[in-house]
Amino acid sequence: MSPVSRTRKSKKSKQKGPARSVARPNRTHTRPDWFDAAVGNVIEGAPVLMEARGPRELEQATAELLGAELAFRIEHENQGLNFHGLSEDIVDEATTRIKKSAAAQDDGWEVPLRLLHGLNSLGTPALETATRAGLRGAAKWLRRVPAARQTPEWLTQRVEATSEVWEMRDAYGLRIAVIAGFAYPEATDPSVFLFDIEAGGILAFASAGVYDDVEQAADAWRKFVGDTGADARPVRVDSAEQLTALAPFIVEERTVMGDESRNLMDNWFRARRRVRDLDAVLTLPRPESPYGVDVCSSNGTRTPTALCRAWTPLTGLPRSGWRAGFLKPGSPSRRRGSRPPSPI
């Protein structure tokens, strides 16, 4: 699902760099005026990726590079926040620069190649499709560049879920942490990914990120949540059926609300990618609706679904109807951070 910006107060558009011409083969998305400058900013900031010494460092550096630009655009733009479209244009420009560099037999291909691999590591299906096409095209041109044969082998390594998962909940049951284990091939560089989920209304990520181990992720989550999460401790998840909170995030990118934190923008693509990686190993439960609503009735009946029955002990809210803590379709979105309506 492509992101659609909500109506917000008009803001004065700003640019961090001069507009640049960007190659856009076979792209059909609408391009606002600021796309060229945003693409240029990411491309010009990409040399920082050359400092990465492994796939985890590259993924993190790419997430922060892209996240900085997305956060800037949320702050300064009020329309056209199509981040999938923007990422595809970044891929196109990086691929074009690789081809030009290969034709000129210089070393200008190294940075955009790192960027393509970094974006590929973050990719939700739409972004991954674009990056893989870009990498295939770049590979054809780099065959004529001898130095390209010496690129690190780890560039193509992808993180994988280990099937180890822990869960935490705050005192109200409306803030949920899912901490999942990940590692690179042959169990190298193990880490965990924190999915911090607000469950008081339509399910939404509150924060996310990669941490060294479960305790480090748990400490970070308690700091994000505050007093209501101070006593929470990680509990091992025994079955994928317990991970109903992640189900809505299997679908594509969701709507930009305009109040997302920098942490969320760093993980805008990566969090959903990690959900899909986890789903590939555990097969997560599916909601009745891809938007995470109406999980407590089937075709308008009051028959509780399996997902609703799983949610009831989490939230303590009624099982049937819209009082199960979810918004009715067509209702205004609840601003994150506000109290959910009383279930009574």
Coordinates of C-alpha atoms in Angstrom, one line a residue:
M1 CA 0.0 0.0 0.0
S2 CA 1.5 3.3 -1.0
P3 CA 1.6 6.0 1.7
V4 CA -0.9 8.9 1.4
S5 CA -0.2 12.0 3.3
R6 CA -3.0 13.2 5.5
T7 CA -4.3 16.8 5.3
R8 CA -2.2 19.0 7.4
K9 CA -1.5 22.7 7.9
S10 CA 0.4 24.2 5.0
K11 CA 4.1 24.5 5.6
K12 CA 6.8 26.4 3.9
S13 CA 8.8 23.9 1.8
K14 CA 12.5 23.8 2.4
Q15 CA 15.3 22.1 0.6
K16 CA 18.6 20.9 2.0
G17 CA 20.3 20.9 -1.4
P18 CA 19.9 21.9 -5.0
A19 CA 17.5 20.1 -7.2
R20 CA 19.1 17.5 -9.4
S21 CA 17.9 15.7 -12.5
V22 CA 17.0 12.0 -11.7
A23 CA 16.7 9.2 -14.1
R24 CA 13.3 7.5 -13.7
P25 CA 12.8 4.6 -16.1
N26 CA 9.4 3.0 -16.1
R27 CA 8.2 4.7 -12.9
T28 CA 4.5 5.7 -12.7
H29 CA 4.3 7.3 -9.3
T30 CA 3.5 10.9 -8.9
R31 CA 6.6 13.0 -8.2
P32 CA 6.3 16.2 -6.1
D33 CA 8.8 19.0 -6.8
W34 CA 10.9 18.2 -3.8
F35 CA 11.8 14.6 -4.9
D36 CA 14.9 15.7 -6.9
A37 CA 16.4 17.5 -3.9
A38 CA 15.6 14.6 -1.6
V39 CA 17.2 12.1 -3.9
G40 CA 20.2 14.3 -4.3
N41 CA 20.6 14.6 -0.5
V42 CA 20.6 10.8 0.0
I43 CA 23.0 10.3 -2.8
E44 CA 25.4 13.0 -1.6
G45 CA 25.3 11.6 1.9
A46 CA 25.9 8.0 0.9
P47 CA 29.8 8.1 1.2
V48 CA 29.3 7.5 4.9
L49 CA 28.2 3.9 4.0
M50 CA 31.8 3.2 2.9
E51 CA 32.8 3.1 6.6
A52 CA 30.6 0.0 7.2
R53 CA 32.6 -3.1 8.0
G54 CA 29.8 -5.6 7.8
P55 CA 26.2 -6.1 6.8
R56 CA 24.7 -5.0 10.1
E57 CA 26.7 -1.8 10.1
L58 CA 25.7 -1.1 6.5
E59 CA 22.0 -1.7 7.2
Q60 CA 22.1 0.6 10.2
A61 CA 24.0 3.4 8.4
T62 CA 21.5 3.2 5.4
A63 CA 18.5 3.2 7.7
E64 CA 19.8 6.4 9.4
L65 CA 20.8 8.0 6.1
L66 CA 17.3 7.4 4.5
G67 CA 15.5 8.1 7.8
A68 CA 17.1 11.6 8.1
E69 CA 15.7 12.6 4.8
L70 CA 12.2 11.1 5.4
A71 CA 12.0 12.9 8.8
F72 CA 13.1 16.2 7.2
R73 CA 10.3 15.8 4.5
I74 CA 7.7 15.0 7.1
E75 CA 8.6 18.2 8.9
H76 CA 8.8 20.5 5.9
E77 CA 6.4 19.1 3.3
N78 CA 2.6 18.8 3.4
Q79 CA 1.9 16.7 0.3
G80 CA 3.4 14.0 -1.8
L81 CA 4.8 11.9 1.0
N82 CA 5.2 8.9 -1.2
F83 CA 8.2 7.3 0.4
H84 CA 8.1 4.2 -1.7
G85 CA 8.2 6.3 -4.8
L86 CA 11.1 8.3 -3.4
S87 CA 13.1 5.2 -2.6
E88 CA 12.6 3.9 -6.1
D89 CA 13.9 7.2 -7.5
I90 CA 16.9 6.9 -5.2
V91 CA 17.6 3.4 -6.6
D92 CA 17.3 4.7 -10.2
E93 CA 19.8 7.5 -9.6
A94 CA 22.2 5.2 -7.8
T95 CA 22.0 2.7 -10.7
T96 CA 22.5 5.5 -13.3
R97 CA 25.6 6.7 -11.5
I98 CA 27.1 3.2 -11.4
K99 CA 26.6 2.8 -15.1
K100 CA 28.2 6.2 -15.9
S101 CA 31.1 5.4 -13.6
A102 CA 31.6 1.9 -15.2
A103 CA 31.6 3.5 -18.7
A104 CA 34.1 6.1 -17.6
Q105 CA 36.3 3.4 -15.9
D106 CA 36.6 5.4 -12.6
D107 CA 35.8 4.5 -9.0
G108 CA 32.5 6.5 -8.8
W109 CA 30.5 3.2 -8.7
E110 CA 31.6 2.2 -5.2
V111 CA 29.4 4.5 -3.1
P112 CA 26.1 4.0 -5.1
L113 CA 26.7 0.3 -5.1
R114 CA 26.9 0.3 -1.3
L115 CA 23.7 2.3 -1.2
L116 CA 21.9 -0.2 -3.4
H117 CA 23.0 -3.1 -1.1
G118 CA 22.0 -1.1 2.0
L119 CA 18.5 -0.3 0.6
N120 CA 18.1 -3.9 -0.4
S121 CA 18.7 -4.9 3.2
L122 CA 15.9 -2.6 4.3
G123 CA 13.5 -3.5 1.5
T124 CA 9.8 -4.2 1.9
P125 CA 8.7 -6.1 -1.3
A126 CA 8.2 -3.0 -3.5
L127 CA 11.6 -1.5 -2.5
E128 CA 13.3 -4.9 -2.7
T129 CA 12.0 -5.4 -6.2
A130 CA 13.5 -2.0 -7.2
T131 CA 16.8 -2.6 -5.6
R132 CA 17.3 -6.1 -7.1
A133 CA 16.5 -4.7 -10.5
G134 CA 19.0 -1.9 -9.9
L135 CA 21.7 -4.4 -8.8
R136 CA 21.1 -6.6 -11.8
G137 CA 21.5 -3.7 -14.1
A138 CA 24.6 -2.4 -12.3
A139 CA 26.2 -5.9 -12.4
K140 CA 26.1 -5.9 -16.2
W141 CA 28.1 -2.7 -16.4
L142 CA 30.5 -3.6 -13.6
R143 CA 31.7 -6.7 -15.4
R144 CA 34.0 -4.4 -17.4
V145 CA 35.5 -2.9 -14.1
P146 CA 38.2 -5.2 -12.7
A147 CA 38.1 -3.6 -9.2
A148 CA 34.4 -4.5 -8.9
R149 CA 35.4 -8.1 -8.5
Q150 CA 37.0 -7.3 -5.2
T151 CA 33.9 -6.0 -3.4
P152 CA 33.4 -7.6 0.0
E153 CA 31.4 -10.8 0.0
W154 CA 29.4 -9.7 3.0
L155 CA 27.6 -7.1 0.8
T156 CA 25.2 -9.8 -0.3
Q157 CA 24.5 -11.3 3.1
R158 CA 21.0 -10.9 4.5
V159 CA 19.8 -11.1 8.0
E160 CA 17.5 -14.0 9.0
A161 CA 15.1 -14.5 11.8
T162 CA 16.1 -17.2 14.3
S163 CA 12.6 -18.0 15.5
E164 CA 13.4 -16.9 19.1
V165 CA 10.9 -14.3 20.2
W166 CA 10.1 -12.6 23.5
E167 CA 7.2 -10.3 24.5
M168 CA 6.6 -7.5 27.0
R169 CA 3.5 -5.5 27.9
D170 CA 2.9 -2.4 29.9
A171 CA 0.6 -2.2 33.0
Y172 CA -2.4 -1.5 30.8
G173 CA -1.7 -4.1 28.1
L174 CA -1.9 -1.4 25.4
R175 CA 1.8 -1.1 24.7
I176 CA 3.5 -4.2 23.5
A177 CA 7.1 -5.1 22.8
V178 CA 8.0 -8.0 20.6
I179 CA 11.7 -8.8 20.6
A180 CA 12.8 -11.2 17.9
G181 CA 16.2 -12.8 17.4
F182 CA 18.1 -12.4 14.1
A183 CA 21.5 -13.4 12.7
Y184 CA 23.4 -13.4 9.5
P185 CA 24.4 -16.7 7.7
E186 CA 26.0 -19.4 9.8
A187 CA 24.7 -17.7 12.9
T188 CA 27.1 -14.8 12.7
D189 CA 26.6 -11.4 14.3
P190 CA 23.4 -12.3 16.3
S191 CA 21.2 -9.4 17.3
V192 CA 17.5 -8.8 18.2
F193 CA 14.9 -6.5 16.7
L194 CA 12.5 -4.5 18.8
F195 CA 9.0 -4.0 17.6
D196 CA 7.4 -1.4 19.9
I197 CA 3.6 -1.4 19.2
E198 CA 0.8 0.8 20.4
A199 CA -2.4 -1.3 20.7
G200 CA -4.9 1.2 22.1
G201 CA -6.4 2.0 18.7
I202 CA -5.4 1.0 15.2
L203 CA -2.1 -0.8 15.7
A204 CA 0.9 1.3 15.1
F205 CA 4.6 1.2 15.7
A206 CA 5.8 3.5 18.5
S207 CA 9.5 2.7 18.0
A208 CA 11.7 0.0 16.6
G209 CA 15.4 -0.9 16.2
V210 CA 18.3 -3.3 16.3
Y211 CA 19.9 -4.2 19.6
D212 CA 22.7 -6.5 20.7
D213 CA 20.6 -8.7 22.9
V214 CA 17.2 -9.1 24.6
E215 CA 18.1 -7.2 27.8
Q216 CA 19.4 -4.2 25.9
A217 CA 16.2 -4.1 23.8
A218 CA 14.0 -4.5 26.9
D219 CA 15.8 -1.6 28.7
A220 CA 15.3 0.6 25.6
W221 CA 11.6 -0.3 25.5
R222 CA 11.1 0.5 29.2
K223 CA 12.7 3.9 28.6
F224 CA 10.4 4.5 25.6
V225 CA 7.3 3.5 27.5
G226 CA 8.0 5.2 30.9
D227 CA 6.4 4.3 34.3
T228 CA 3.8 2.0 32.9
G229 CA 6.4 -0.3 31.5
A230 CA 8.9 -0.1 34.4
D231 CA 8.0 -3.5 35.8
A232 CA 7.7 -5.4 32.6
R233 CA 10.1 -8.3 31.9
P234 CA 10.6 -10.3 28.6
V235 CA 8.7 -13.5 28.4
R236 CA 9.5 -16.2 25.9
V237 CA 6.9 -16.7 23.2
D238 CA 6.0 -20.3 22.7
S239 CA 3.7 -20.1 19.6
A240 CA 3.4 -17.8 16.6
E241 CA -0.3 -17.5 17.5
Q242 CA 0.7 -15.3 20.4
L243 CA 2.1 -12.7 18.0
T244 CA -1.2 -11.2 16.9
A245 CA 0.1 -7.7 17.4
L246 CA 2.5 -8.1 14.4
A247 CA -0.2 -9.4 12.0
P248 CA -1.3 -6.0 10.5
F249 CA 2.3 -5.1 9.7
I250 CA 2.7 -7.9 7.2
V251 CA 1.0 -5.7 4.7
E252 CA 2.8 -2.9 2.8
E253 CA 3.7 0.6 4.1
R254 CA 1.0 2.4 5.9
T255 CA -0.2 6.0 5.9
V256 CA 2.1 8.8 7.0
M257 CA 0.5 10.6 9.9
G258 CA 2.9 13.5 10.2
D259 CA 3.9 13.1 13.8
E260 CA 6.3 10.2 13.4
S261 CA 9.6 10.3 15.4
R262 CA 13.1 10.2 13.9
N263 CA 13.4 6.6 15.3
L264 CA 10.3 5.6 13.3
M265 CA 11.5 7.1 10.1
D266 CA 14.9 5.3 10.4
N267 CA 12.8 2.1 10.6
W268 CA 10.0 3.0 8.2
F269 CA 11.0 0.3 5.8
R270 CA 13.1 -1.9 8.0
A271 CA 10.5 -2.7 10.7
R272 CA 8.1 -4.0 8.1
R273 CA 10.8 -5.9 6.4
R274 CA 11.8 -7.6 9.7
V275 CA 8.1 -8.5 10.3
R276 CA 8.1 -10.3 6.9
D277 CA 11.4 -12.0 7.8
L278 CA 9.9 -13.3 11.0
D279 CA 6.7 -14.4 9.2
A280 CA 8.8 -16.4 6.8
V281 CA 10.1 -18.5 9.7
L282 CA 7.1 -18.6 12.1
T283 CA 4.0 -17.9 9.8
L284 CA 2.4 -15.1 11.8
P285 CA -1.4 -15.1 12.3
R286 CA -3.4 -13.0 9.8
P287 CA -6.0 -10.3 10.9
E288 CA -9.5 -10.2 9.4
S289 CA -8.6 -6.9 7.7
P290 CA -5.1 -5.8 6.5
Y291 CA -5.7 -2.5 8.4
G292 CA -5.9 -4.3 11.8
V293 CA -9.6 -3.3 12.3
D294 CA -12.8 -5.4 12.8
V295 CA -10.8 -8.3 14.1
C296 CA -13.6 -9.2 16.6
S297 CA -16.4 -9.9 14.2
S298 CA -16.8 -11.9 11.1
N299 CA -18.9 -10.3 8.2
G300 CA -20.7 -8.1 10.7
T301 CA -21.6 -10.9 13.1
R302 CA -20.8 -11.0 16.8
T303 CA -18.9 -14.3 16.4
P304 CA -15.4 -13.8 18.0
T305 CA -12.6 -14.7 15.7
A306 CA -9.4 -16.4 16.8
L307 CA -7.5 -13.2 16.6
C308 CA -10.1 -11.4 18.8
R309 CA -9.9 -14.2 21.4
A310 CA -6.1 -13.8 21.4
W311 CA -6.4 -10.1 21.9
T312 CA -8.9 -10.2 24.8
P313 CA -6.3 -11.2 27.4
L314 CA -3.9 -8.7 26.1
T315 CA -6.1 -5.6 26.4
G316 CA -8.9 -6.7 28.8
L317 CA -11.3 -5.1 26.3
P318 CA -14.6 -6.7 25.2
R319 CA -14.3 -9.3 22.4
S320 CA -17.1 -8.2 20.1
G321 CA -17.8 -5.2 18.0
W322 CA -15.8 -2.0 17.6
R323 CA -15.4 -1.7 21.4
A324 CA -12.5 -4.1 21.2
G325 CA -10.2 -1.1 21.0
F326 CA -10.2 -0.7 17.3
L327 CA -11.6 2.2 15.2
K328 CA -14.5 1.7 12.9
P329 CA -13.7 2.1 9.2
G330 CA -14.2 5.7 8.2
S331 CA -13.5 7.0 11.7
P332 CA -10.9 9.7 12.2
S333 CA -7.5 8.2 13.2
R334 CA -6.7 8.5 16.9
R335 CA -3.6 10.6 17.4
R336 CA -0.9 8.4 19.0
G337 CA -0.2 9.2 22.6
S338 CA -3.9 10.0 23.5
R339 CA -6.0 7.7 25.6
P340 CA -8.2 5.2 23.9
P341 CA -11.9 5.5 24.4
S342 CA -13.4 3.7 27.4
P343 CA -14.6 0.2 26.6
I344 CA -17.6 0.7 28.8

